[in-house]
């Protein structure tokens, strides 16, 4: 990540439209926060063994960009995927690039206001870098726009997720800074976390699995 000013630009579609307009070939412009291969152990634990392709889970990719994760999941049999992004450029790019793949839809939407997605319709929501793109400034004392953007986003994920659904979130940020943002007003999550990759690394990535608490839980 760059300077605070550069990081602030990540929350605006104009930055991403410009970036994706320079895409060449079939490869992602940049695969944020681990490749699919590096995430397979996380997916195996949190997705593959719990929601097999035969159950046809509805998977929502939040701020999907030009990541190849949806395509890799499609290759494994997951044919009920919706990829949303607020960059019209990348939505058009990916829709054309993978037009032959039935079972993946790319759609223009802002994850802070996904009004076209029905409440409690998603089995698995996946974020790899989208929440992080809304965060800039001091992690100790988040700025008002950071708290506003992230809380709107997290509440929207909570709204579209089924009661037995799961929100999978991959980040490089330290968990203690993220907890207050993930547990914003209007949500009530059970949160589990995995350290991704080499535990000995000084720069560890983390994978969160958030599920809605049962209304009958004590």
mmCIF file with all atom_site columns, C-alpha atoms in Angstrom, residues 1-106:
data_model
loop_
_atom_site.group_PDB
_atom_site.id
_atom_site.type_symbol
_atom_site.label_atom_id
_atom_site.label_alt_id
_atom_site.label_comp_id
_atom_site.label_asym_id
_atom_site.label_entity_id
_atom_site.label_seq_id
_atom_site.pdbx_PDB_ins_code
_atom_site.Cartn_x
_atom_site.Cartn_y
_atom_site.Cartn_z
_atom_site.occupancy
_atom_site.B_iso_or_equiv
_atom_site.pdbx_formal_charge
_atom_site.auth_seq_id
_atom_site.auth_comp_id
_atom_site.auth_asym_id
_atom_site.auth_atom_id
_atom_site.pdbx_PDB_model_num
ATOM 1   C CA . UNK A 1 1   ? 0.000   0.000   0.000   1.00 0.00 ? 1   UNK A CA 1
ATOM 2   C CA . UNK A 1 2   ? 1.136   3.533   -0.652  1.00 0.00 ? 2   UNK A CA 1
ATOM 3   C CA . UNK A 1 3   ? 0.738   6.867   1.098   1.00 0.00 ? 3   UNK A CA 1
ATOM 4   C CA . UNK A 1 4   ? -2.447  7.837   2.918   1.00 0.00 ? 4   UNK A CA 1
ATOM 5   C CA . UNK A 1 5   ? -3.536  10.011  -0.031  1.00 0.00 ? 5   UNK A CA 1
ATOM 6   C CA . UNK A 1 6   ? -2.954  7.139   -2.458  1.00 0.00 ? 6   UNK A CA 1
ATOM 7   C CA . UNK A 1 7   ? -4.819  4.728   -0.216  1.00 0.00 ? 7   UNK A CA 1
ATOM 8   C CA . UNK A 1 8   ? -7.779  7.120   0.025   1.00 0.00 ? 8   UNK A CA 1
ATOM 9   C CA . UNK A 1 9   ? -8.123  6.992   -3.774  1.00 0.00 ? 9   UNK A CA 1
ATOM 10  C CA . UNK A 1 10  ? -8.771  3.247   -3.594  1.00 0.00 ? 10  UNK A CA 1
ATOM 11  C CA . UNK A 1 11  ? -12.324 3.878   -2.336  1.00 0.00 ? 11  UNK A CA 1
ATOM 12  C CA . UNK A 1 12  ? -13.276 5.674   -5.569  1.00 0.00 ? 12  UNK A CA 1
ATOM 13  C CA . UNK A 1 13  ? -14.267 4.003   -8.853  1.00 0.00 ? 13  UNK A CA 1
ATOM 14  C CA . UNK A 1 14  ? -12.304 6.471   -10.993 1.00 0.00 ? 14  UNK A CA 1
ATOM 15  C CA . UNK A 1 15  ? -9.036  5.022   -9.699  1.00 0.00 ? 15  UNK A CA 1
ATOM 16  C CA . UNK A 1 16  ? -10.069 1.493   -10.665 1.00 0.00 ? 16  UNK A CA 1
ATOM 17  C CA . UNK A 1 17  ? -11.550 2.477   -14.043 1.00 0.00 ? 17  UNK A CA 1
ATOM 18  C CA . UNK A 1 18  ? -8.194  3.944   -14.998 1.00 0.00 ? 18  UNK A CA 1
ATOM 19  C CA . UNK A 1 19  ? -6.309  0.912   -13.702 1.00 0.00 ? 19  UNK A CA 1
ATOM 20  C CA . UNK A 1 20  ? -8.478  -1.674  -15.426 1.00 0.00 ? 20  UNK A CA 1
ATOM 21  C CA . UNK A 1 21  ? -8.538  0.243   -18.712 1.00 0.00 ? 21  UNK A CA 1
ATOM 22  C CA . UNK A 1 22  ? -4.856  -0.699  -18.976 1.00 0.00 ? 22  UNK A CA 1
ATOM 23  C CA . UNK A 1 23  ? -5.522  -4.447  -18.653 1.00 0.00 ? 23  UNK A CA 1
ATOM 24  C CA . UNK A 1 24  ? -3.870  -6.635  -21.278 1.00 0.00 ? 24  UNK A CA 1
ATOM 25  C CA . UNK A 1 25  ? -4.518  -10.263 -22.099 1.00 0.00 ? 25  UNK A CA 1
ATOM 26  C CA . UNK A 1 26  ? -6.159  -12.764 -19.781 1.00 0.00 ? 26  UNK A CA 1
ATOM 27  C CA . UNK A 1 27  ? -4.076  -12.203 -16.659 1.00 0.00 ? 27  UNK A CA 1
ATOM 28  C CA . UNK A 1 28  ? -5.314  -10.092 -13.723 1.00 0.00 ? 28  UNK A CA 1
ATOM 29  C CA . UNK A 1 29  ? -3.769  -6.617  -13.500 1.00 0.00 ? 29  UNK A CA 1
ATOM 30  C CA . UNK A 1 30  ? -2.928  -7.548  -9.909  1.00 0.00 ? 30  UNK A CA 1
ATOM 31  C CA . UNK A 1 31  ? -4.134  -10.467 -7.787  1.00 0.00 ? 31  UNK A CA 1
ATOM 32  C CA . UNK A 1 32  ? -4.608  -8.841  -4.385  1.00 0.00 ? 32  UNK A CA 1
ATOM 33  C CA . UNK A 1 33  ? -3.804  -10.642 -1.153  1.00 0.00 ? 33  UNK A CA 1
ATOM 34  C CA . UNK A 1 34  ? -2.825  -14.137 -2.298  1.00 0.00 ? 34  UNK A CA 1
ATOM 35  C CA . UNK A 1 35  ? -3.506  -16.171 -5.396  1.00 0.00 ? 35  UNK A CA 1
ATOM 36  C CA . UNK A 1 36  ? -6.174  -18.837 -5.613  1.00 0.00 ? 36  UNK A CA 1
ATOM 37  C CA . UNK A 1 37  ? -3.545  -21.537 -5.123  1.00 0.00 ? 37  UNK A CA 1
ATOM 38  C CA . UNK A 1 38  ? -2.311  -19.895 -1.941  1.00 0.00 ? 38  UNK A CA 1
ATOM 39  C CA . UNK A 1 39  ? -5.895  -19.602 -0.675  1.00 0.00 ? 39  UNK A CA 1
ATOM 40  C CA . UNK A 1 40  ? -6.876  -23.196 -1.397  1.00 0.00 ? 40  UNK A CA 1
ATOM 41  C CA . UNK A 1 41  ? -6.279  -24.427 2.189   1.00 0.00 ? 41  UNK A CA 1
ATOM 42  C CA . UNK A 1 42  ? -8.543  -21.626 3.448   1.00 0.00 ? 42  UNK A CA 1
ATOM 43  C CA . UNK A 1 43  ? -11.203 -22.450 0.861   1.00 0.00 ? 43  UNK A CA 1
ATOM 44  C CA . UNK A 1 44  ? -10.891 -26.142 1.631   1.00 0.00 ? 44  UNK A CA 1
ATOM 45  C CA . UNK A 1 45  ? -11.643 -25.516 5.297   1.00 0.00 ? 45  UNK A CA 1
ATOM 46  C CA . UNK A 1 46  ? -14.240 -22.769 4.925   1.00 0.00 ? 46  UNK A CA 1
ATOM 47  C CA . UNK A 1 47  ? -15.955 -23.611 1.626   1.00 0.00 ? 47  UNK A CA 1
ATOM 48  C CA . UNK A 1 48  ? -15.119 -26.879 -0.144  1.00 0.00 ? 48  UNK A CA 1
ATOM 49  C CA . UNK A 1 49  ? -15.800 -29.233 2.766   1.00 0.00 ? 49  UNK A CA 1
ATOM 50  C CA . UNK A 1 50  ? -18.866 -27.354 4.036   1.00 0.00 ? 50  UNK A CA 1
ATOM 51  C CA . UNK A 1 51  ? -20.616 -26.311 0.818   1.00 0.00 ? 51  UNK A CA 1
ATOM 52  C CA . UNK A 1 52  ? -19.831 -28.655 -2.038  1.00 0.00 ? 52  UNK A CA 1
ATOM 53  C CA . UNK A 1 53  ? -20.604 -27.700 -5.654  1.00 0.00 ? 53  UNK A CA 1
ATOM 54  C CA . UNK A 1 54  ? -23.525 -30.144 -5.571  1.00 0.00 ? 54  UNK A CA 1
ATOM 55  C CA . UNK A 1 55  ? -25.315 -27.910 -3.033  1.00 0.00 ? 55  UNK A CA 1
ATOM 56  C CA . UNK A 1 56  ? -25.150 -25.042 -5.584  1.00 0.00 ? 56  UNK A CA 1
ATOM 57  C CA . UNK A 1 57  ? -24.314 -22.292 -3.057  1.00 0.00 ? 57  UNK A CA 1
ATOM 58  C CA . UNK A 1 58  ? -24.841 -18.722 -4.223  1.00 0.00 ? 58  UNK A CA 1
ATOM 59  C CA . UNK A 1 59  ? -21.388 -17.101 -4.007  1.00 0.00 ? 59  UNK A CA 1
ATOM 60  C CA . UNK A 1 60  ? -21.061 -13.306 -4.025  1.00 0.00 ? 60  UNK A CA 1
ATOM 61  C CA . UNK A 1 61  ? -17.655 -11.807 -4.851  1.00 0.00 ? 61  UNK A CA 1
ATOM 62  C CA . UNK A 1 62  ? -17.473 -8.346  -3.328  1.00 0.00 ? 62  UNK A CA 1
ATOM 63  C CA . UNK A 1 63  ? -15.377 -5.910  -5.343  1.00 0.00 ? 63  UNK A CA 1
ATOM 64  C CA . UNK A 1 64  ? -14.248 -8.753  -7.587  1.00 0.00 ? 64  UNK A CA 1
ATOM 65  C CA . UNK A 1 65  ? -12.079 -6.694  -9.939  1.00 0.00 ? 65  UNK A CA 1
ATOM 66  C CA . UNK A 1 66  ? -10.323 -8.893  -12.496 1.00 0.00 ? 66  UNK A CA 1
ATOM 67  C CA . UNK A 1 67  ? -9.372  -11.571 -9.973  1.00 0.00 ? 67  UNK A CA 1
ATOM 68  C CA . UNK A 1 68  ? -9.345  -15.120 -11.326 1.00 0.00 ? 68  UNK A CA 1
ATOM 69  C CA . UNK A 1 69  ? -10.759 -16.575 -8.076  1.00 0.00 ? 69  UNK A CA 1
ATOM 70  C CA . UNK A 1 70  ? -14.314 -16.827 -9.529  1.00 0.00 ? 70  UNK A CA 1
ATOM 71  C CA . UNK A 1 71  ? -12.998 -18.674 -12.579 1.00 0.00 ? 71  UNK A CA 1
ATOM 72  C CA . UNK A 1 72  ? -10.938 -21.064 -10.435 1.00 0.00 ? 72  UNK A CA 1
ATOM 73  C CA . UNK A 1 73  ? -14.018 -21.785 -8.319  1.00 0.00 ? 73  UNK A CA 1
ATOM 74  C CA . UNK A 1 74  ? -16.014 -22.356 -11.516 1.00 0.00 ? 74  UNK A CA 1
ATOM 75  C CA . UNK A 1 75  ? -13.386 -24.895 -12.574 1.00 0.00 ? 75  UNK A CA 1
ATOM 76  C CA . UNK A 1 76  ? -14.082 -26.724 -9.305  1.00 0.00 ? 76  UNK A CA 1
ATOM 77  C CA . UNK A 1 77  ? -17.776 -26.886 -10.064 1.00 0.00 ? 77  UNK A CA 1
ATOM 78  C CA . UNK A 1 78  ? -19.203 -23.755 -8.419  1.00 0.00 ? 78  UNK A CA 1
ATOM 79  C CA . UNK A 1 79  ? -21.613 -22.528 -11.095 1.00 0.00 ? 79  UNK A CA 1
ATOM 80  C CA . UNK A 1 80  ? -23.759 -20.056 -9.120  1.00 0.00 ? 80  UNK A CA 1
ATOM 81  C CA . UNK A 1 81  ? -21.534 -17.003 -8.720  1.00 0.00 ? 81  UNK A CA 1
ATOM 82  C CA . UNK A 1 82  ? -22.214 -13.267 -8.797  1.00 0.00 ? 82  UNK A CA 1
ATOM 83  C CA . UNK A 1 83  ? -19.279 -10.860 -9.058  1.00 0.00 ? 83  UNK A CA 1
ATOM 84  C CA . UNK A 1 84  ? -19.942 -7.202  -8.263  1.00 0.00 ? 84  UNK A CA 1
ATOM 85  C CA . UNK A 1 85  ? -17.684 -4.194  -8.687  1.00 0.00 ? 85  UNK A CA 1
ATOM 86  C CA . UNK A 1 86  ? -18.138 -0.424  -8.897  1.00 0.00 ? 86  UNK A CA 1
ATOM 87  C CA . UNK A 1 87  ? -15.779 -0.167  -11.859 1.00 0.00 ? 87  UNK A CA 1
ATOM 88  C CA . UNK A 1 88  ? -17.898 -0.372  -15.014 1.00 0.00 ? 88  UNK A CA 1
ATOM 89  C CA . UNK A 1 89  ? -14.673 -0.879  -16.957 1.00 0.00 ? 89  UNK A CA 1
ATOM 90  C CA . UNK A 1 90  ? -13.763 -4.116  -15.193 1.00 0.00 ? 90  UNK A CA 1
ATOM 91  C CA . UNK A 1 91  ? -17.355 -5.413  -15.206 1.00 0.00 ? 91  UNK A CA 1
ATOM 92  C CA . UNK A 1 92  ? -17.428 -5.043  -19.011 1.00 0.00 ? 92  UNK A CA 1
ATOM 93  C CA . UNK A 1 93  ? -13.926 -6.506  -19.307 1.00 0.00 ? 93  UNK A CA 1
ATOM 94  C CA . UNK A 1 94  ? -14.702 -9.621  -17.272 1.00 0.00 ? 94  UNK A CA 1
ATOM 95  C CA . UNK A 1 95  ? -18.158 -10.122 -18.803 1.00 0.00 ? 95  UNK A CA 1
ATOM 96  C CA . UNK A 1 96  ? -16.581 -10.213 -22.261 1.00 0.00 ? 96  UNK A CA 1
ATOM 97  C CA . UNK A 1 97  ? -13.515 -12.198 -21.224 1.00 0.00 ? 97  UNK A CA 1
ATOM 98  C CA . UNK A 1 98  ? -15.579 -15.012 -19.697 1.00 0.00 ? 98  UNK A CA 1
ATOM 99  C CA . UNK A 1 99  ? -18.802 -14.757 -21.686 1.00 0.00 ? 99  UNK A CA 1
ATOM 100 C CA . UNK A 1 100 ? -18.786 -18.507 -22.352 1.00 0.00 ? 100 UNK A CA 1
ATOM 101 C CA . UNK A 1 101 ? -18.846 -19.406 -18.652 1.00 0.00 ? 101 UNK A CA 1
ATOM 102 C CA . UNK A 1 102 ? -22.424 -20.081 -17.649 1.00 0.00 ? 102 UNK A CA 1
ATOM 103 C CA . UNK A 1 103 ? -22.832 -19.780 -13.918 1.00 0.00 ? 103 UNK A CA 1
ATOM 104 C CA . UNK A 1 104 ? -20.766 -16.609 -13.354 1.00 0.00 ? 104 UNK A CA 1
ATOM 105 C CA . UNK A 1 105 ? -22.284 -13.154 -13.700 1.00 0.00 ? 105 UNK A CA 1
ATOM 106 C CA . UNK A 1 106 ? -20.369 -9.875  -13.469 1.00 0.00 ? 106 UNK A CA 1
#
